[in-house]
Amino acid sequence: MKKILLLPLIGLSTAIYAQMKYPETRKVEQIDVYHGVQVSDPYRWLEDDRSPETEKWVKAQNALTQKHLDQIPFRTSFLKRLQEVYNYPKYSAPTEKGGWNYFYKNDGLQNQYVLYRQKGETVEKVLDPNTLSKDGTTGLAQFVLNKAGSYAAYALTHGGSDWQTVYLMDMKNLQTMGDTLKWVKVSGLAWEGDGFYYSRYPQPEGSALAAVNENHQVWYHRLGTSQDQDILIYENKEEPRRFHYLYTSEDEDLAFLSISDRGKGLKGNALYYKRKGEKNFSPIIAEVGNSSYSVVYSEGDELIIQTNDQAPNDKLLSYNLQSKAWKEMVPERKEPMVSVSTAGRKLFVAYLKDVTTRVERLNLQGQLEEVVQLPGVGTAGGFQGKKTDEEVFYYFTSFTNPSTTYIYNLKTGKSTRYRKPEVKFDPEAFVTEQVFYVSKDGTKVPMFITYKKGTPKNGKNPTLLYGYGGFNVTLQPAFSAMLIPFLEEGGVYAQANIRGGGEYGESWHEQGTKLKKQNVYDDFIAAAEYLIQNKFCDNEHLALRGASNGGLLVGAVVNQRPDLAKVAIPEVGVMDMLRFHKFTIGWNWVADYGSADNPEEFKAIYAYSPMHNIREGVNYPATLITTADHDDRVVPAHSFKYAATLQEKAGKSSKNPLLIRVETQSGHGSSNTQKMLELTADIYGFIFYHTGVQPFTK
């Protein structure tokens, strides 16, 4: 049982917060007019990430935040325990090429995963990103072998940026070649013959962090040549805000070009193909619309395509390149089809049943051969191999089961455990339950709740409610060693599967988009109220956390219900909903959010935009905003302007601190293990401190 902090300490802390002096933030006269509505943007200058004034402001904010975090006595204890539980060997599921099994491994606390390959008893280190930068922030984003396994194209990222630089490796001697490709983004690496396709942007003008990314191009690079000799395969200058993504078939005979136009609010894609040696693409689906199409298997002229065309939960169709004939193979069902993979000329179709994975093995005619017997109820993935494979790897995980690799035998249908991680915790000490609660409009919403067995339901447990609610992203059960210290100290972790995600297919996603986005916030508020009503916590012991679109979620909810929780952790959030589409690839999010350029959508967006709905004279939760200086997906200006507005309008009325933590040499996610551990320790320490619970007591 954890002790509640004595009231004198809480009272003393409250007095300190009330007197907290925030750094002064200069205001400018900036008025924008949206469809007749005047909107002030006094902190517009914080959008300039290269400005000395912005740099000075960030340093002042970080100093204040660090001073506050330093007074939390058990923050270092959380960091120590996080380092202990995270310090175990972690492996990816292997993939086979050229007689070698390739896999990623982290010995425990390495900043980056290392790529290895194994043949029999021989194990070779292929690439160790930890040796590529002094601070361990250079990461390996992609590593793609050609059909023979003789060459590999690999992409590195630096400091957490989404920009990638691509290099080549000769797999005979594991030596990096001289080829270097820059300004790669939103790209695969698709081999064909003695080269590969990739997507890039022209070199941006001005800030590479915030500049709008336009004119996405597909190029072909031939081994041993310089980038200026690459062949331009496809671009569309008339539609500069489209994505052009190319992938090839297993035999490299076919190249498929997917074209999306989310900046116009369209959720689907067009699909084209060309054969090896051809220059021009032929249409399969000629126009971009709201239906998605993806080739999951090809054999000669026959394709198998996964689509949500007139099937919100997805279905499989066959398509013949010669006859242009379509045929339904696997119809839509009540459970959403979340992935389709292939191995040994079999299809492995994964469905979601109340947010947990079910996998079926089908033949190439779409007929069921077997329901794969998974190790338990949780999340499974993988099942990806070559047409000649007789075995395939997959992984299985749940909240209390570390990700474990299995081998599935296609002849016998049996699964054998291949590699299980050894984590320093007792899974039997914790329990996960799935509950269903009712949202404001009567919709039933699922939520997972994980806690230590014996935790009393007295309303006094530090409870962390996490959500996302957007872009068709599904939050499935998955193990994270980072949660163990929080749970060990009496914390409750709740993961709400709110609308906007893909938990129940495209209809669930659509109910949380554009003019219906308020459903997402209502679902999250209802999740919090469920936890309070069922005595997991009360308002003084609840923390709300979300990242990216989830940061927007937290920011919007605390504006609407500042009384709901004691702590708010909006991470790398989209906080200025009127200008998000003016930075990097933010225009891509219009398909989910809508745009301030549209009168009706502006009205809806403006009503919940976190930065624009902060109220004066309100007691906001203890807030720790997080962002990073290399986040070129959700640029840090979102969090900068939100923090400045929050401190200005609520700094005097809030009894709780309103702080921002800006990480350096990091991006939309932590750029290395140490930064991730430190951030998590700060968040846990902040939550326990402000919910008034003393951890690490006997």
mmCIF file of C-alpha atoms in Angstrom, residues 156-366:
data_model
loop_
_atom_site.group_PDB
_atom_site.id
_atom_site.type_symbol
_atom_site.label_atom_id
_atom_site.label_comp_id
_atom_site.label_asym_id
_atom_site.label_seq_id
_atom_site.Cartn_x
_atom_site.Cartn_y
_atom_site.Cartn_z
ATOM 1 C CA LEU A 156 19.305 6.230 -41.469
ATOM 2 C CA THR A 157 17.586 9.001 -39.516
ATOM 3 C CA HIS A 158 19.351 11.600 -37.383
ATOM 4 C CA GLY A 159 18.137 13.175 -34.151
ATOM 5 C CA GLY A 160 14.636 11.784 -34.509
ATOM 6 C CA SER A 161 13.905 13.528 -37.821
ATOM 7 C CA ASP A 162 11.544 11.966 -40.382
ATOM 8 C CA TRP A 163 14.087 12.772 -43.129
ATOM 9 C CA GLN A 164 16.060 9.707 -44.201
ATOM 10 C CA THR A 165 19.416 9.260 -45.920
ATOM 11 C CA VAL A 166 19.781 6.042 -47.900
ATOM 12 C CA TYR A 167 22.970 3.992 -48.331
ATOM 13 C CA LEU A 168 23.895 0.695 -50.005
ATOM 14 C CA MET A 169 25.581 -2.378 -48.521
ATOM 15 C CA ASP A 170 27.342 -5.275 -50.235
ATOM 16 C CA MET A 171 26.181 -8.344 -48.303
ATOM 17 C CA LYS A 172 29.176 -10.450 -49.320
ATOM 18 C CA ASN A 173 31.547 -8.417 -47.160
ATOM 19 C CA LEU A 174 29.040 -6.277 -45.194
ATOM 20 C CA GLN A 175 30.704 -3.127 -46.477
ATOM 21 C CA THR A 176 28.827 0.109 -47.106
ATOM 22 C CA MET A 177 29.172 1.316 -50.677
ATOM 23 C CA GLY A 178 29.561 4.897 -51.848
ATOM 24 C CA ASP A 179 25.932 5.497 -52.895
ATOM 25 C CA THR A 180 24.213 8.210 -50.817
ATOM 26 C CA LEU A 181 20.615 9.400 -51.373
ATOM 27 C CA LYS A 182 19.249 12.437 -49.513
ATOM 28 C CA TRP A 183 15.878 14.088 -48.789
ATOM 29 C CA VAL A 184 14.027 10.778 -48.658
ATOM 30 C CA LYS A 185 10.680 10.864 -46.850
ATOM 31 C CA VAL A 186 7.448 8.823 -46.829
ATOM 32 C CA SER A 187 9.222 6.182 -48.849
ATOM 33 C CA GLY A 188 9.802 2.508 -49.230
ATOM 34 C CA LEU A 189 12.911 0.949 -50.801
ATOM 35 C CA ALA A 190 11.660 -1.351 -53.556
ATOM 36 C CA TRP A 191 14.201 -3.440 -55.457
ATOM 37 C CA GLU A 192 14.026 -4.196 -59.177
ATOM 38 C CA GLY A 193 17.033 -5.696 -60.925
ATOM 39 C CA ASP A 194 20.295 -3.926 -60.120
ATOM 40 C CA GLY A 195 18.628 -0.977 -58.401
ATOM 41 C CA PHE A 196 15.615 0.146 -56.420
ATOM 42 C CA TYR A 197 12.788 2.669 -56.332
ATOM 43 C CA TYR A 198 12.404 5.278 -53.601
ATOM 44 C CA SER A 199 10.418 8.485 -52.938
ATOM 45 C CA ARG A 200 11.860 11.875 -52.065
ATOM 46 C CA TYR A 201 11.170 15.594 -52.012
ATOM 47 C CA PRO A 202 13.256 18.325 -53.611
ATOM 48 C CA GLN A 203 15.661 19.856 -51.098
ATOM 49 C CA PRO A 204 13.535 22.213 -48.941
ATOM 50 C CA GLU A 205 14.140 25.918 -48.912
ATOM 51 C CA GLY A 206 14.744 27.475 -45.507
ATOM 52 C CA SER A 207 14.085 25.347 -42.430
ATOM 53 C CA ALA A 208 14.170 21.616 -43.127
ATOM 54 C CA LEU A 209 12.202 21.216 -39.892
ATOM 55 C CA ALA A 210 9.098 23.260 -40.691
ATOM 56 C CA ALA A 211 9.082 23.870 -44.469
ATOM 57 C CA VAL A 212 6.039 22.552 -46.317
ATOM 58 C CA ASN A 213 6.879 19.305 -48.138
ATOM 59 C CA GLU A 214 5.613 19.396 -51.728
ATOM 60 C CA ASN A 215 6.190 17.560 -55.026
ATOM 61 C CA HIS A 216 6.716 14.010 -53.790
ATOM 62 C CA GLN A 217 8.675 12.189 -56.489
ATOM 63 C CA VAL A 218 9.500 8.539 -57.261
ATOM 64 C CA TRP A 219 13.050 7.828 -58.452
ATOM 65 C CA TYR A 220 15.030 4.776 -59.522
ATOM 66 C CA HIS A 221 18.611 4.374 -58.283
ATOM 67 C CA ARG A 222 21.061 1.975 -59.919
ATOM 68 C CA LEU A 223 23.824 0.383 -57.841
ATOM 69 C CA GLY A 224 27.166 2.164 -57.912
ATOM 70 C CA THR A 225 25.897 5.496 -59.239
ATOM 71 C CA SER A 226 25.450 8.954 -57.703
ATOM 72 C CA GLN A 227 22.052 10.428 -56.851
ATOM 73 C CA ASP A 228 22.242 12.994 -59.641
ATOM 74 C CA GLN A 229 22.210 10.072 -62.100
ATOM 75 C CA ASP A 230 18.937 8.660 -60.701
ATOM 76 C CA ILE A 231 15.996 8.317 -63.078
ATOM 77 C CA LEU A 232 12.791 10.214 -62.295
ATOM 78 C CA ILE A 233 9.980 7.681 -62.509
ATOM 79 C CA TYR A 234 6.945 9.690 -61.485
ATOM 80 C CA GLU A 235 5.866 13.127 -60.277
ATOM 81 C CA ASN A 236 2.793 15.343 -60.609
ATOM 82 C CA LYS A 237 3.641 19.017 -60.280
ATOM 83 C CA GLU A 238 0.006 19.943 -60.784
ATOM 84 C CA GLU A 239 -0.854 18.086 -57.575
ATOM 85 C CA PRO A 240 2.141 18.886 -55.333
ATOM 86 C CA ARG A 241 0.532 17.633 -52.108
ATOM 87 C CA ARG A 242 0.075 14.036 -53.099
ATOM 88 C CA PHE A 243 2.019 11.057 -51.798
ATOM 89 C CA HIS A 244 3.544 8.713 -54.390
ATOM 90 C CA TYR A 245 4.575 5.386 -52.877
ATOM 91 C CA LEU A 246 5.976 2.507 -54.951
ATOM 92 C CA TYR A 247 6.412 -1.163 -54.055
ATOM 93 C CA THR A 248 7.350 -4.245 -56.099
ATOM 94 C CA SER A 249 6.197 -7.841 -56.239
ATOM 95 C CA GLU A 250 8.256 -10.645 -54.685
ATOM 96 C CA ASP A 251 9.665 -11.636 -58.081
ATOM 97 C CA GLU A 252 10.302 -7.938 -58.903
ATOM 98 C CA ASP A 253 8.397 -8.316 -62.181
ATOM 99 C CA LEU A 254 5.695 -5.829 -61.223
ATOM 100 C CA ALA A 255 5.902 -2.347 -59.710
ATOM 101 C CA PHE A 256 2.825 -0.862 -58.026
ATOM 102 C CA LEU A 257 2.358 2.884 -57.595
ATOM 103 C CA SER A 258 -0.019 4.079 -54.871
ATOM 104 C CA ILE A 259 -1.170 7.712 -55.121
ATOM 105 C CA SER A 260 -3.002 9.417 -52.247
ATOM 106 C CA ASP A 261 -4.385 12.932 -51.892
ATOM 107 C CA ARG A 262 -5.222 13.339 -48.212
ATOM 108 C CA GLY A 263 -4.597 17.079 -48.419
ATOM 109 C CA LYS A 264 -7.912 17.285 -50.265
ATOM 110 C CA GLY A 265 -9.608 15.267 -47.569
ATOM 111 C CA LEU A 266 -9.596 12.001 -49.549
ATOM 112 C CA LYS A 267 -8.881 8.887 -47.467
ATOM 113 C CA GLY A 268 -8.172 6.414 -50.259
ATOM 114 C CA ASN A 269 -5.681 5.959 -53.086
ATOM 115 C CA ALA A 270 -5.324 5.381 -56.804
ATOM 116 C CA LEU A 271 -3.354 2.302 -57.854
ATOM 117 C CA TYR A 272 -1.195 1.851 -60.980
ATOM 118 C CA TYR A 273 1.223 -0.817 -62.156
ATOM 119 C CA LYS A 274 3.980 -1.382 -64.679
ATOM 120 C CA ARG A 275 6.002 -4.414 -65.670
ATOM 121 C CA LYS A 276 9.778 -4.639 -65.453
ATOM 122 C CA GLY A 277 11.334 -2.732 -68.344
ATOM 123 C CA GLU A 278 8.245 -0.623 -69.035
ATOM 124 C CA LYS A 279 8.333 3.143 -68.583
ATOM 125 C CA ASN A 280 4.653 3.961 -68.275
ATOM 126 C CA PHE A 281 2.168 2.963 -65.612
ATOM 127 C CA SER A 282 -1.265 1.487 -66.360
ATOM 128 C CA PRO A 283 -4.233 2.090 -64.076
ATOM 129 C CA ILE A 284 -5.895 -0.474 -61.851
ATOM 130 C CA ILE A 285 -7.772 2.254 -59.986
ATOM 131 C CA ALA A 286 -7.347 5.466 -61.972
ATOM 132 C CA GLU A 287 -8.681 8.115 -59.584
ATOM 133 C CA VAL A 288 -7.998 8.933 -55.945
ATOM 134 C CA GLY A 289 -11.141 8.620 -53.848
ATOM 135 C CA ASN A 290 -12.124 7.512 -50.363
ATOM 136 C CA SER A 291 -11.460 3.803 -50.895
ATOM 137 C CA SER A 292 -8.050 2.235 -50.313
ATOM 138 C CA TYR A 293 -6.422 -0.497 -52.425
ATOM 139 C CA SER A 294 -3.307 -2.512 -51.659
ATOM 140 C CA VAL A 295 -1.815 -5.462 -53.561
ATOM 141 C CA VAL A 296 -1.075 -8.225 -51.055
ATOM 142 C CA TYR A 297 -0.120 -11.008 -53.506
ATOM 143 C CA SER A 298 0.672 -11.452 -57.189
ATOM 144 C CA GLU A 299 1.144 -14.498 -59.394
ATOM 145 C CA GLY A 300 1.557 -13.793 -63.103
ATOM 146 C CA ASP A 301 -1.377 -11.621 -64.173
ATOM 147 C CA GLU A 302 -3.412 -12.450 -61.060
ATOM 148 C CA LEU A 303 -3.450 -10.006 -58.156
ATOM 149 C CA ILE A 304 -5.057 -10.216 -54.737
ATOM 150 C CA ILE A 305 -6.058 -6.781 -53.466
ATOM 151 C CA GLN A 306 -7.210 -5.695 -50.014
ATOM 152 C CA THR A 307 -9.754 -2.873 -50.156
ATOM 153 C CA ASN A 308 -12.443 -1.084 -48.176
ATOM 154 C CA ASP A 309 -14.409 -0.185 -51.314
ATOM 155 C CA GLN A 310 -18.050 -0.595 -50.206
ATOM 156 C CA ALA A 311 -16.642 -2.609 -47.299
ATOM 157 C CA PRO A 312 -15.741 -0.494 -44.245
ATOM 158 C CA ASN A 313 -14.220 -3.547 -42.538
ATOM 159 C CA ASP A 314 -12.209 -4.505 -45.653
ATOM 160 C CA LYS A 315 -12.416 -7.447 -48.026
ATOM 161 C CA LEU A 316 -10.188 -9.273 -50.546
ATOM 162 C CA LEU A 317 -10.687 -9.084 -54.290
ATOM 163 C CA SER A 318 -8.868 -10.767 -57.166
ATOM 164 C CA TYR A 319 -7.947 -8.744 -60.252
ATOM 165 C CA ASN A 320 -6.588 -9.909 -63.594
ATOM 166 C CA LEU A 321 -4.200 -7.508 -65.340
ATOM 167 C CA GLN A 322 -5.136 -8.778 -68.817
ATOM 168 C CA SER A 323 -8.900 -9.153 -68.612
ATOM 169 C CA LYS A 324 -9.347 -6.331 -66.037
ATOM 170 C CA ALA A 325 -11.845 -8.640 -64.307
ATOM 171 C CA TRP A 326 -12.618 -8.242 -60.594
ATOM 172 C CA LYS A 327 -13.875 -11.033 -58.357
ATOM 173 C CA GLU A 328 -14.682 -11.094 -54.658
ATOM 174 C CA MET A 329 -12.508 -13.636 -52.825
ATOM 175 C CA VAL A 330 -13.072 -12.932 -49.139
ATOM 176 C CA PRO A 331 -16.148 -10.850 -48.314
ATOM 177 C CA GLU A 332 -16.363 -8.235 -45.599
ATOM 178 C CA ARG A 333 -17.403 -9.490 -42.193
ATOM 179 C CA LYS A 334 -18.404 -7.978 -38.851
ATOM 180 C CA GLU A 335 -14.819 -8.034 -37.563
ATOM 181 C CA PRO A 336 -12.394 -5.653 -39.307
ATOM 182 C CA MET A 337 -9.690 -7.196 -41.487
ATOM 183 C CA VAL A 338 -6.584 -5.428 -40.188
ATOM 184 C CA SER A 339 -3.788 -7.090 -42.157
ATOM 185 C CA VAL A 340 -3.103 -9.666 -44.860
ATOM 186 C CA SER A 341 0.296 -11.316 -45.253
ATOM 187 C CA THR A 342 1.559 -14.216 -47.335
ATOM 188 C CA ALA A 343 3.978 -17.134 -47.041
ATOM 189 C CA GLY A 344 4.210 -20.516 -48.741
ATOM 190 C CA ARG A 345 1.486 -19.492 -51.228
ATOM 191 C CA LYS A 346 -0.963 -19.091 -48.358
ATOM 192 C CA LEU A 347 -2.818 -16.021 -47.111
ATOM 193 C CA PHE A 348 -2.752 -15.113 -43.425
ATOM 194 C CA VAL A 349 -5.669 -12.804 -42.680
ATOM 195 C CA ALA A 350 -5.745 -11.060 -39.301
ATOM 196 C CA TYR A 351 -9.058 -9.849 -37.890
ATOM 197 C CA LEU A 352 -9.863 -7.863 -34.772
ATOM 198 C CA LYS A 353 -12.380 -9.257 -32.318
ATOM 199 C CA ASP A 354 -12.980 -6.600 -29.648
ATOM 200 C CA VAL A 355 -9.453 -5.246 -30.257
ATOM 201 C CA THR A 356 -7.657 -8.619 -30.004
ATOM 202 C CA THR A 357 -6.135 -10.550 -32.919
ATOM 203 C CA ARG A 358 -7.618 -13.567 -34.699
ATOM 204 C CA VAL A 359 -5.612 -15.076 -37.595
ATOM 205 C CA GLU A 360 -6.954 -17.348 -40.347
ATOM 206 C CA ARG A 361 -4.959 -19.225 -42.979
ATOM 207 C CA LEU A 362 -6.559 -19.264 -46.434
ATOM 208 C CA ASN A 363 -5.588 -20.744 -49.769
ATOM 209 C CA LEU A 364 -5.095 -18.517 -52.820
ATOM 210 C CA GLN A 365 -8.762 -18.924 -53.749
ATOM 211 C CA GLY A 366 -9.757 -17.339 -50.448
#
